[in-house]
CSV table of C-alpha atoms and ligand atoms in Angstrom, one decimal:
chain,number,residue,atom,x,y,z
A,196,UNK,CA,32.6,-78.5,63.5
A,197,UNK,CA,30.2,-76.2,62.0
A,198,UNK,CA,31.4,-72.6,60.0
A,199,UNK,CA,29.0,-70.3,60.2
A,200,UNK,CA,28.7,-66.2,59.2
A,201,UNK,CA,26.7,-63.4,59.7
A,202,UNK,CA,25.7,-59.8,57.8
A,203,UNK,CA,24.4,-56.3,59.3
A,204,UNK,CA,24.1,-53.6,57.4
A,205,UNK,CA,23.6,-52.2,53.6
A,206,UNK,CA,22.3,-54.4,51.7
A,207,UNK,CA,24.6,-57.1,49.5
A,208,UNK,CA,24.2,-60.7,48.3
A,209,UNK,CA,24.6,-64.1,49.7
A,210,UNK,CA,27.4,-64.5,47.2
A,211,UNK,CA,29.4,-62.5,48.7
A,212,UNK,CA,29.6,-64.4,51.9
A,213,UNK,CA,30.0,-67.8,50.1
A,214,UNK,CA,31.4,-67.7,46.4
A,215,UNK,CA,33.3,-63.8,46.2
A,216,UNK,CA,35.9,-64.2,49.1
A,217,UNK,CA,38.9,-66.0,49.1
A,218,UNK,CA,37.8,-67.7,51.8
A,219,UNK,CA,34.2,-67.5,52.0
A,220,UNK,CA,31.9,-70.1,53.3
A,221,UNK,CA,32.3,-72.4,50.2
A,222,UNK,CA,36.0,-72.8,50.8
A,223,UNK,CA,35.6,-72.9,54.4
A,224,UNK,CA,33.0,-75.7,53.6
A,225,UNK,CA,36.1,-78.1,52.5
A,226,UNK,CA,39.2,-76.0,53.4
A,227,UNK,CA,38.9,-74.3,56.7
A,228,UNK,CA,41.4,-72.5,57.7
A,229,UNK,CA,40.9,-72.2,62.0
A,230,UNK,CA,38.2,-74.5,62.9
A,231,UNK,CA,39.3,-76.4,65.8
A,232,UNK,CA,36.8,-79.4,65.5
A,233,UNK,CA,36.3,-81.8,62.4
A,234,UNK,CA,38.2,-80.9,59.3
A,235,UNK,CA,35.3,-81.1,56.4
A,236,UNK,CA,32.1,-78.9,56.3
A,237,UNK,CA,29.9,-81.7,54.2
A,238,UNK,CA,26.8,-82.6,56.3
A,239,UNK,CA,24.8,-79.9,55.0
A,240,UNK,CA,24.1,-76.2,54.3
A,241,UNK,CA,21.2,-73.4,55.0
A,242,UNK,CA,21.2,-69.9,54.0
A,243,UNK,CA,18.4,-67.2,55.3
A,244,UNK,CA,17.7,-63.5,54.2
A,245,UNK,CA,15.3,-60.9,54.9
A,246,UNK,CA,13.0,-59.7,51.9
A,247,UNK,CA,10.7,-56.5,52.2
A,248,UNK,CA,8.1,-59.2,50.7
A,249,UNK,CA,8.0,-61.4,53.8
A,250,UNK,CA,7.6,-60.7,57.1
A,251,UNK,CA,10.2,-63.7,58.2
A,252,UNK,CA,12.7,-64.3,56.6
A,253,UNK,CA,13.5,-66.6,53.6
A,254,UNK,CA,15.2,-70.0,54.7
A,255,UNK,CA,17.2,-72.4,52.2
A,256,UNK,CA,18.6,-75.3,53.6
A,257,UNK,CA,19.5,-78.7,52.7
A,258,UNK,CA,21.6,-82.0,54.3
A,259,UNK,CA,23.8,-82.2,51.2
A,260,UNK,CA,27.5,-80.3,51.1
A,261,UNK,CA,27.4,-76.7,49.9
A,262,UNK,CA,29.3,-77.6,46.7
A,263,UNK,CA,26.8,-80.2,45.2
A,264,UNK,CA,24.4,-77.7,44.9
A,265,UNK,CA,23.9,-76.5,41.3
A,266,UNK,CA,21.7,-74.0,41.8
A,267,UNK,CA,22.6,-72.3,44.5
A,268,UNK,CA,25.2,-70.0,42.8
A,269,UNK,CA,22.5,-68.0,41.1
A,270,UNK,CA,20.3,-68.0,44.1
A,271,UNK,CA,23.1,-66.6,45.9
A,272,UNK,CA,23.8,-64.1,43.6
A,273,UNK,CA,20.0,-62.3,43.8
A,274,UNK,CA,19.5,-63.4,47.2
A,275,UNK,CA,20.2,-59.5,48.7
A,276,UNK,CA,19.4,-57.7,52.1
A,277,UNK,CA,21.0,-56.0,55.0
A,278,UNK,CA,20.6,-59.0,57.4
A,279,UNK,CA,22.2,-62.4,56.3
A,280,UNK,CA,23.1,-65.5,57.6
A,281,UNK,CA,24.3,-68.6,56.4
A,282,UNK,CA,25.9,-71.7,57.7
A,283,UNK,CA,28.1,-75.1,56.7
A,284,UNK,CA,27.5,-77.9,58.8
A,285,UNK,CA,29.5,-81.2,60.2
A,286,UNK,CA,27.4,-83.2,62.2
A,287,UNK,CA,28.9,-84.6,65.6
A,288,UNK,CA,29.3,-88.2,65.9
A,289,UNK,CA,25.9,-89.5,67.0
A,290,UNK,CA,23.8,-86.6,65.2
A,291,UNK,CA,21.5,-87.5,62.2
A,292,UNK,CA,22.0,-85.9,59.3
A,293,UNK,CA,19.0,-84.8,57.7
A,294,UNK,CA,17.8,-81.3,56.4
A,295,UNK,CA,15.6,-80.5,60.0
A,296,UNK,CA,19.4,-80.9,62.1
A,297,UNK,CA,20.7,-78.3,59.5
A,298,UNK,CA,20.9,-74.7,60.1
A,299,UNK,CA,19.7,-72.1,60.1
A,300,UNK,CA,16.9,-72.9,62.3
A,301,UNK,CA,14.2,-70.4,62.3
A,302,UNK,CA,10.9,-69.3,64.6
A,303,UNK,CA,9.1,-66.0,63.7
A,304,UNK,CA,11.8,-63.1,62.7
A,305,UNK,CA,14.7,-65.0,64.0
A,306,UNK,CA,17.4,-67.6,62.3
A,307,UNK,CA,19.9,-69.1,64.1
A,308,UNK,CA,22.9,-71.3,64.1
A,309,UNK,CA,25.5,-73.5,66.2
A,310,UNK,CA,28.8,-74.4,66.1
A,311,UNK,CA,29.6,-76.8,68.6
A,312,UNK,CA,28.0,-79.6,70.5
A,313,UNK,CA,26.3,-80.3,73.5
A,314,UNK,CA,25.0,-83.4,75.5
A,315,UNK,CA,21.6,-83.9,74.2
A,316,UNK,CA,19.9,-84.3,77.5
A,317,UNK,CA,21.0,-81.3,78.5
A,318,UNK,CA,19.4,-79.4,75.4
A,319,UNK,CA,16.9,-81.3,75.9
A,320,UNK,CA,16.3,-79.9,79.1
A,321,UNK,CA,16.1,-76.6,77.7
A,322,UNK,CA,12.6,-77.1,75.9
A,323,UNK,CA,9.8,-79.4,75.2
A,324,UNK,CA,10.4,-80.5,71.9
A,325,UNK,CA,12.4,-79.9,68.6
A,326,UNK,CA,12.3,-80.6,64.9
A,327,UNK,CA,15.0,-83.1,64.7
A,328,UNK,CA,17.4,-85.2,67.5
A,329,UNK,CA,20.5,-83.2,66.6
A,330,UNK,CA,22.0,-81.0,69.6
A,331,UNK,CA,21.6,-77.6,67.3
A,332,UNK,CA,18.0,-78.2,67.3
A,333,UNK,CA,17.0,-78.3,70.3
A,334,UNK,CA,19.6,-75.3,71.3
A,335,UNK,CA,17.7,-73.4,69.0
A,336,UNK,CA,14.4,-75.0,70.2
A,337,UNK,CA,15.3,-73.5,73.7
A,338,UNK,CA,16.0,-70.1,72.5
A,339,UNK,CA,12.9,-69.5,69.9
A,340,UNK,CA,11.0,-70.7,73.7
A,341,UNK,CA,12.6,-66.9,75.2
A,342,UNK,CA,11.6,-65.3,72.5
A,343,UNK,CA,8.0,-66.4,72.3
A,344,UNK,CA,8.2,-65.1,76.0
A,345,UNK,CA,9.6,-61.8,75.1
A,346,UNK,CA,12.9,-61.8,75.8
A,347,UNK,CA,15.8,-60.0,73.4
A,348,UNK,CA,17.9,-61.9,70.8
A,349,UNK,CA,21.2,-61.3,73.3
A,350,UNK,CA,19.6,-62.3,76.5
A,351,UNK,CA,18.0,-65.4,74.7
A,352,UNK,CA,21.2,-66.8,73.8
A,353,UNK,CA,23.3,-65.6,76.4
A,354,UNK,CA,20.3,-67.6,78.7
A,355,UNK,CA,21.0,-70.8,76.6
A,356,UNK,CA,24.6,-70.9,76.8
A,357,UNK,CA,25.1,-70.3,80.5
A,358,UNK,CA,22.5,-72.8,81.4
A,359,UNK,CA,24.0,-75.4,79.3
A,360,UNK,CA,27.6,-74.7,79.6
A,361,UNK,CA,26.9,-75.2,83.1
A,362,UNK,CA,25.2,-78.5,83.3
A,363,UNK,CA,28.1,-79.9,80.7
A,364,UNK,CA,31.4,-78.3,81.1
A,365,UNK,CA,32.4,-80.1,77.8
A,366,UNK,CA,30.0,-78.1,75.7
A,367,UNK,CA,31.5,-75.8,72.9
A,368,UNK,CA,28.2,-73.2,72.4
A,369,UNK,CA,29.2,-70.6,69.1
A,370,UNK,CA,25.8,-69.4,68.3
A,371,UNK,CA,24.9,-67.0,66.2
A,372,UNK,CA,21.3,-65.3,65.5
A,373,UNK,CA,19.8,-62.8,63.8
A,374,UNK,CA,16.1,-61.2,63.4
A,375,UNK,CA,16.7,-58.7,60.3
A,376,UNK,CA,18.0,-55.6,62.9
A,377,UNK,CA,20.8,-56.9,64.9
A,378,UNK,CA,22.8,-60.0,64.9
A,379,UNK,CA,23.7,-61.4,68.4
A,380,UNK,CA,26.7,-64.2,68.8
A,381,UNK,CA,27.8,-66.3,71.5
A,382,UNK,CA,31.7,-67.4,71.8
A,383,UNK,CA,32.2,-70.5,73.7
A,384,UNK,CA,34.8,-73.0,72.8
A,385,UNK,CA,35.3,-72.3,68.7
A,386,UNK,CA,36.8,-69.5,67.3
A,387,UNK,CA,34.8,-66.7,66.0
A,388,UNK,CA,35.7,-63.1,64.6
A,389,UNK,CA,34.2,-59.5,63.4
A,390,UNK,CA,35.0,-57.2,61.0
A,391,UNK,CA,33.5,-53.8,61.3
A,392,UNK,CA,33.3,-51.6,58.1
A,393,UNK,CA,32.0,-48.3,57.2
A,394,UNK,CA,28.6,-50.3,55.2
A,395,UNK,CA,28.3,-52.8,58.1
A,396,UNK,CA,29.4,-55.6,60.1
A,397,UNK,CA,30.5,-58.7,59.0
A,398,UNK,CA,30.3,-62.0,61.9
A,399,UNK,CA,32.3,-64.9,61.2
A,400,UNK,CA,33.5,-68.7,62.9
A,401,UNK,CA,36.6,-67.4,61.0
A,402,UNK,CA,37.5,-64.5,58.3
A,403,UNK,CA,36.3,-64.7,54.7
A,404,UNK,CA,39.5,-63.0,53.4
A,405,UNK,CA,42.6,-61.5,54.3
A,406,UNK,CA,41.5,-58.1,54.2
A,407,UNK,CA,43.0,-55.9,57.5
A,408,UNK,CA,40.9,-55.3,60.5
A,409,UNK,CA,39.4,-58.7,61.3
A,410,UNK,CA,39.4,-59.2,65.3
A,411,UNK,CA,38.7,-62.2,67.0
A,412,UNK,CA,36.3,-62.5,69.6
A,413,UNK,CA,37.3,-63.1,73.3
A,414,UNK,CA,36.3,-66.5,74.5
A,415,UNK,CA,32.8,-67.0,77.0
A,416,UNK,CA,31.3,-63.3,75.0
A,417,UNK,CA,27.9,-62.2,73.8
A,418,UNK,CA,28.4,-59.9,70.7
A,419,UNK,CA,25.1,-57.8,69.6
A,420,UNK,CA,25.3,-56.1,66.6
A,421,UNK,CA,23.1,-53.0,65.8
A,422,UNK,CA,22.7,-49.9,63.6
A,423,UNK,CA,23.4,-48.4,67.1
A,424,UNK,CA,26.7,-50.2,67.3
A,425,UNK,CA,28.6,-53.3,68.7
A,426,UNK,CA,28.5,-54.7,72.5
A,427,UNK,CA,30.1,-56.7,74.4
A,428,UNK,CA,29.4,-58.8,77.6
A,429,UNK,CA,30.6,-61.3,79.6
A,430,UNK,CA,29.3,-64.4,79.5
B,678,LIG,N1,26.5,-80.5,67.0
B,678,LIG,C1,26.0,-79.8,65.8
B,678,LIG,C2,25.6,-80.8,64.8
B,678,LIG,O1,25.8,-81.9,64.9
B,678,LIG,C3,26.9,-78.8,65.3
B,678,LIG,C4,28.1,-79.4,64.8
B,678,LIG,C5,29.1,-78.4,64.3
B,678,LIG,O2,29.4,-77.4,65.0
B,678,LIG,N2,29.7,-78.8,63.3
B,678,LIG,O3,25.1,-80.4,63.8
């Protein structure tokens, strides 16, 4: 299914989470290497970045496959900020593919993506309404509702996941979210990995190079990433 990466911590592009690696998100796009679901990343891509100028972040996104895109190169180049997020998409059977499906999804500071699938009336469940029909949606629909009500980026999704993986034990839940200080991640059914350096942390479906120190995340976790460190928990 879905590939999707993460980045806390001094500032760098989007580039170098899609174009610079040897295995960045526009190889993973048509050649990943560990995704367990669907073999092509084509349905669609979205970007989003934090800008002092804006007080949400900037969000990109479009239902056409990463490498079709002239112009993102450049964008991706200048696009810079210590909280990134982007994401390739390959839309489960029955989803529509159409830009509002496409992550990231986004509500106030937040942006958010999913790698998975889950029944839709169980999403649906979850909130009162979303932008588009597509699972991811209305996952992301569900959680944007906690935070309105206050609650943290981890607890939001860690909510989400064990309500839904509960009411469909054949849901695969890999979110990951970010609101410009932390990044929080949920591993549930996909495979998912982290790579702590000295500038930052990097959060990945699977790593954008073979550079030592990339660990996989421990199925059913919640990972949340701040300039006070990495945590753990049980999901
Ligand atoms: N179910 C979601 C969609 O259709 C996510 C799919 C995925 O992980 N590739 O977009």
């Amino acid at each position: 299914m879905c590939r999707h990466v993460a980045w806390l911590g001094r500032p760098r592009t989007l580039a170098s989470l899609i174009h610079e690696p040897g295995n960045g998100l526009l190889q993973q796009s048509y050649a990943p290497r560990l995704q367990r679901y669907g073999k092509v990343n084509a349905d669609g891509f979205g970007v989003g970045w934090y800008d002092p100028a804006r007080a949400e972040p900037v969000r990109y996104r479009r239902a056409v496959p990463i490498w079709t895109d002239a112009n993102l190169p450049a964008l991706a180049q200048v696009a810079r900020s210590g909280c990134l997020l982007a994401a390739v998409r390959s839309a489960t059977v029955g989803m529509p593919i159409e830009e509002t499906a496409t992550a990231p999804f986004t509500d106030g500071p937040w942006l958010l993506s999913h790698n998975g699938r889950v029944a839709r009336e169980v999403a649906r469940e979850l909130s009162d309404e979303a932008e588009s029909l597509c699972d991811s949606a209305w996952l992301a629909a569900a959680v944007f509702a906690r935070r309105r009500a206050g609650h943290p980026l981890g607890d939001a999704l860690a909510e989400v996941v064990a309500h839904a993986g509960a009411k469909d034990p054949e849901a695969r839940l890999n979110l990951l979210a970010c609101d410009g200080a932390s990044i929080a991640a949920t591993v549930w059914g996909d495979t998912f990995f982290l790579h702590l350096g000295d500038d930052g942390v990097l959060a990945a479906s699977e790593p954008l190079d073979n550079r030592p120190g990339w660990q996989a995340v421990p199925e059913r976790n919640l990972v949340v990433a701040s300039s006070g460190g990495v945590r753990f928990q049980p999901l």
